[in-house]
């Protein structure tokens, strides 16, 4: 049985002062878990988060990185800059990046490759919109996101990747996929990975669920066979709620 990987995605929330308060509250609340705990914070909070979580079981991630090592890319951050700070993880291809910032499967792949080359562990997000689900295209979309978004990623590299299945209709809406819906979609994603990499690699791959996951619904979701953890947005901004998710699965 795998342990679970619970990652908080703070999105564009928390000043440095607020980060100090939240991490201070969180540390004792998640200290006893066997699950892996990650907080993905804004760039400006990374140094503080790394410093405050030293010697604890909390790992720190960023929310994006560029595919080039350096250069004329105003507003972007290179993977090596994150590594230098002590950051271990990076969210790639979140649906908000795909929707508002023009991310495509190709840019997701480029960022994932760069993150892996720098020694970061990418949390790569995939997921269908409501229109895609209702028109019967969910599997087609997920398959495309996997086939195009992981093109050329080797099995060895995949061991350092976490996939987050986040149905777009469930993100920040309070509408969670049912335990079965989430499990079925993740099982489908895993089957596509198995076609590419074989069963063993696909079974070892961590696939999280994300979308309105919180301390109330986490136990049910995390008990499902294919759900290896969660990517938590809103509920990760409150220490008691996020720790409730972390501690929902023993
Ligand atoms: P949510 O966000 O938990 O607020 O729905 C999840 C995510 O976007 O990663």
Coordinates of C-alpha atoms and ligand atoms in Angstrom, one line a residue:
X1 CA 0.0 0.0 0.0
X2 CA 1.4 3.4 -1.0
X3 CA 1.4 6.2 1.5
X4 CA -0.5 9.3 0.3
X5 CA 0.9 12.5 -1.0
X6 CA -1.0 15.6 0.1
X7 CA 0.0 18.8 -1.5
X8 CA -1.4 22.3 -0.7
X9 CA -1.7 24.6 -3.7
X10 CA -1.9 28.1 -2.1
X11 CA -2.4 29.7 -5.5
X12 CA -2.0 33.6 -5.3
X13 CA -2.6 33.7 -1.5
X14 CA -0.6 34.6 1.6
X15 CA 1.9 37.3 2.2
X16 CA 5.2 36.5 3.9
X17 CA 3.7 37.5 7.3
X18 CA 0.7 35.2 6.7
X19 CA 2.9 32.4 5.5
X20 CA 4.8 32.5 8.8
X21 CA 1.5 32.2 10.8
X22 CA 0.1 29.4 8.6
X23 CA 3.3 27.3 8.6
X24 CA 3.7 27.8 12.3
X25 CA 0.2 26.4 12.9
X26 CA 0.6 23.6 10.4
X27 CA 3.9 22.1 11.7
X28 CA 2.5 20.5 14.9
X29 CA -0.7 19.5 13.2
X30 CA 0.9 17.3 10.6
X31 CA 3.9 16.1 12.5
X32 CA 2.7 12.6 13.1
X33 CA 1.5 11.6 9.6
X34 CA 3.0 8.8 7.5
X35 CA 1.8 10.7 4.4
X36 CA 4.0 13.0 2.4
X37 CA 3.1 16.7 3.0
X38 CA 3.9 19.4 0.5
X39 CA 3.0 23.1 0.4
X40 CA 3.2 24.8 -3.0
X41 CA 3.4 28.5 -2.2
X42 CA 3.8 31.7 -4.2
X43 CA 7.4 32.5 -5.4
X44 CA 7.7 35.4 -2.9
X45 CA 6.9 33.0 0.0
X46 CA 9.3 30.2 -1.0
X47 CA 12.4 31.3 0.9
X48 CA 10.3 31.8 4.1
X49 CA 8.6 28.4 3.7
X50 CA 11.9 26.5 3.1
X51 CA 13.4 28.2 6.1
X52 CA 10.5 27.6 8.5
X53 CA 10.0 23.9 7.4
X54 CA 13.6 22.9 7.9
X55 CA 13.8 19.8 10.2
X56 CA 10.0 19.2 9.8
X57 CA 8.1 16.7 7.6
X58 CA 6.7 19.5 5.3
X59 CA 8.2 19.8 1.8
X60 CA 8.0 23.0 -0.2
X61 CA 7.0 23.4 -3.8
X62 CA 6.5 26.3 -6.3
X63 CA 3.5 26.7 -8.7
X64 CA 5.3 27.0 -12.0
X65 CA 8.7 27.2 -13.6
X66 CA 10.0 28.0 -17.1
X67 CA 11.5 25.6 -19.5
X68 CA 14.7 27.6 -20.2
X69 CA 17.6 27.9 -17.8
X70 CA 17.9 31.7 -18.1
X71 CA 17.2 34.4 -20.7
X72 CA 14.8 37.0 -21.8
X73 CA 11.6 35.7 -20.3
X74 CA 10.3 38.6 -18.3
X75 CA 8.2 37.4 -15.3
X76 CA 9.3 33.8 -15.4
X77 CA 11.4 31.7 -13.0
X78 CA 14.0 29.1 -14.0
X79 CA 14.0 25.7 -12.3
X80 CA 17.5 26.1 -11.0
X81 CA 16.4 29.2 -9.2
X82 CA 13.9 27.1 -7.3
X83 CA 16.5 24.4 -6.6
X84 CA 18.9 27.0 -5.2
X85 CA 16.2 28.1 -2.7
X86 CA 15.7 24.5 -1.5
X87 CA 12.5 23.9 -3.3
X88 CA 11.7 20.3 -4.1
X89 CA 8.4 20.2 -6.0
X90 CA 6.7 22.4 -8.6
X91 CA 3.2 22.4 -9.9
X92 CA 3.0 22.3 -13.7
X93 CA 0.1 22.8 -16.0
X94 CA -2.6 23.7 -13.5
X95 CA -5.9 24.3 -15.2
X96 CA -5.8 28.0 -14.1
X97 CA -2.4 28.2 -16.0
X98 CA -4.0 26.5 -19.0
X99 CA -7.1 28.7 -18.9
X100 CA -5.6 32.1 -18.1
X101 CA -2.0 31.9 -19.2
X102 CA -2.1 29.9 -22.4
X103 CA -0.5 26.8 -21.2
X104 CA -0.8 23.9 -23.7
X105 CA 0.2 20.3 -23.5
X106 CA 3.4 21.3 -25.3
X107 CA 4.4 24.0 -22.8
X108 CA 3.4 21.7 -19.9
X109 CA 5.8 19.1 -21.3
X110 CA 8.6 21.6 -21.8
X111 CA 8.2 22.8 -18.2
X112 CA 8.1 19.3 -16.9
X113 CA 11.3 18.3 -18.7
X114 CA 13.1 21.4 -17.4
X115 CA 11.9 20.8 -13.9
X116 CA 13.1 17.1 -14.0
X117 CA 16.5 18.1 -15.5
X118 CA 17.0 20.5 -12.6
X119 CA 16.1 17.8 -10.0
X120 CA 12.7 19.1 -9.1
X121 CA 9.7 16.8 -8.8
X122 CA 6.9 18.1 -10.9
X123 CA 3.2 17.8 -9.9
X124 CA 1.7 17.7 -13.4
X125 CA -2.0 18.6 -13.5
X126 CA -4.6 17.2 -16.0
X127 CA -8.3 17.2 -16.0
X128 CA -11.4 17.8 -18.2
X129 CA -13.9 20.7 -18.2
X130 CA -17.6 20.2 -17.5
X131 CA -18.3 20.7 -21.2
X132 CA -15.8 18.0 -22.1
X133 CA -17.3 15.6 -19.6
X134 CA -20.9 16.2 -20.6
X135 CA -20.2 15.9 -24.3
X136 CA -18.6 12.5 -23.6
X137 CA -15.1 13.6 -24.4
X138 CA -13.6 13.2 -21.0
X139 CA -11.5 10.1 -21.8
X140 CA -10.3 11.6 -25.1
X141 CA -9.2 14.8 -23.4
X142 CA -7.4 13.0 -20.6
X143 CA -5.7 10.7 -23.1
X144 CA -4.5 13.6 -25.1
X145 CA -3.2 15.5 -22.0
X146 CA -1.2 12.3 -21.1
X147 CA 0.0 11.3 -24.5
X148 CA 1.0 14.8 -25.5
X149 CA 2.0 16.1 -22.1
X150 CA 4.3 13.2 -21.3
X151 CA 5.8 12.7 -24.8
X152 CA 9.4 11.5 -24.4
X153 CA 9.3 11.4 -20.6
X154 CA 11.0 8.1 -19.7
X155 CA 9.8 5.6 -17.1
X156 CA 12.8 6.5 -15.0
X157 CA 11.8 10.2 -15.1
X158 CA 8.2 9.3 -14.4
X159 CA 9.3 7.9 -11.0
X160 CA 9.9 11.5 -10.0
X161 CA 6.6 12.9 -11.3
X162 CA 3.3 13.2 -9.4
X163 CA 0.2 13.5 -11.5
X164 CA -2.8 15.5 -10.2
X165 CA -6.1 14.7 -11.8
X166 CA -8.3 17.8 -11.3
X167 CA -11.6 17.9 -13.0
X168 CA -11.9 21.6 -13.9
X169 CA -15.5 21.7 -12.9
X170 CA -14.6 20.7 -9.3
X171 CA -11.8 23.3 -8.8
X172 CA -12.8 26.0 -6.3
X173 CA -16.5 25.4 -6.9
X174 CA -17.3 23.4 -3.8
X175 CA -18.5 20.6 -6.2
X176 CA -16.3 17.6 -5.5
X177 CA -16.2 14.6 -7.8
X178 CA -17.8 11.7 -6.0
X179 CA -15.3 9.1 -4.6
X180 CA -16.3 6.8 -7.4
X181 CA -16.1 9.5 -10.2
X182 CA -12.6 10.5 -9.0
X183 CA -11.5 6.9 -8.7
X184 CA -12.8 5.9 -12.1
X185 CA -11.2 8.9 -13.9
X186 CA -7.9 8.2 -12.2
X187 CA -8.1 4.5 -13.0
X188 CA -8.6 5.5 -16.6
X189 CA -5.6 7.8 -16.5
X190 CA -3.6 5.0 -15.0
X191 CA -4.6 2.7 -17.8
X192 CA -3.3 5.2 -20.3
X193 CA 0.0 5.4 -18.5
X194 CA 0.0 1.6 -18.5
X195 CA -0.4 1.5 -22.2
X196 CA 2.7 3.7 -22.5
X197 CA 4.9 2.6 -19.7
X198 CA 3.5 -0.8 -18.7
X199 CA 1.5 -1.9 -15.7
X200 CA 4.3 -1.8 -13.1
X201 CA 5.3 1.8 -13.8
X202 CA 1.7 2.9 -14.0
X203 CA 0.8 1.3 -10.7
X204 CA 3.8 2.9 -9.0
X205 CA 2.9 6.3 -10.3
X206 CA 1.3 8.6 -7.8
X207 CA -2.0 10.1 -9.1
X208 CA -3.7 12.7 -6.8
X209 CA -7.2 13.9 -6.9
X210 CA -7.8 17.7 -6.8
X211 CA -11.0 19.8 -6.8
X212 CA -12.8 21.0 -3.7
X213 CA -11.1 18.4 -1.5
X214 CA -11.3 19.2 2.2
X215 CA -11.1 17.8 5.7
X216 CA -14.7 16.6 5.4
X217 CA -14.5 14.6 2.1
X218 CA -10.8 13.6 2.2
X219 CA -11.2 10.3 4.1
X220 CA -13.7 8.9 1.5
X221 CA -11.6 10.0 -1.5
X222 CA -8.3 8.8 0.0
X223 CA -9.8 5.4 0.7
X224 CA -10.3 4.7 -3.0
X225 CA -8.0 2.3 -4.7
X226 CA -6.5 4.6 -7.3
X227 CA -6.4 7.9 -5.4
X228 CA -2.9 8.3 -4.2
X229 CA -3.3 11.7 -2.5
X230 CA -4.7 15.1 -3.0
X231 CA -3.9 18.6 -4.4
X232 CA -5.7 20.9 -2.2
X233 CA -6.5 24.6 -3.0
X234 CA -8.9 26.5 -0.8
X235 CA -8.7 24.1 2.2
X236 CA -4.9 24.4 2.2
X237 CA -5.1 28.0 3.3
X238 CA -6.4 27.0 6.7
X239 CA -4.1 25.0 9.0
X240 CA -6.9 22.9 10.6
X241 CA -8.5 22.1 7.3
X242 CA -5.3 21.2 5.5
X243 CA -4.1 19.1 8.4
X244 CA -7.6 17.4 8.5
X245 CA -6.9 16.3 4.9
X246 CA -3.4 15.1 5.7
X247 CA -4.6 13.2 8.8
X248 CA -7.7 11.8 7.1
X249 CA -5.8 8.8 5.9
X250 CA -3.6 6.9 8.4
Ligands
LIG1 P1 -9.6 23.7 -4.7 O1 -8.4 23.8 -5.7 O2 -9.2 22.7 -3.7 O3 -9.8 25.1 -4.2 O4 -10.8 23.2 -5.5 C1 -7.7 22.7 -6.1 C2 -6.6 23.1 -7.1 O5 -6.9 23.9 -7.9 O6 -5.5 22.5 -7.0

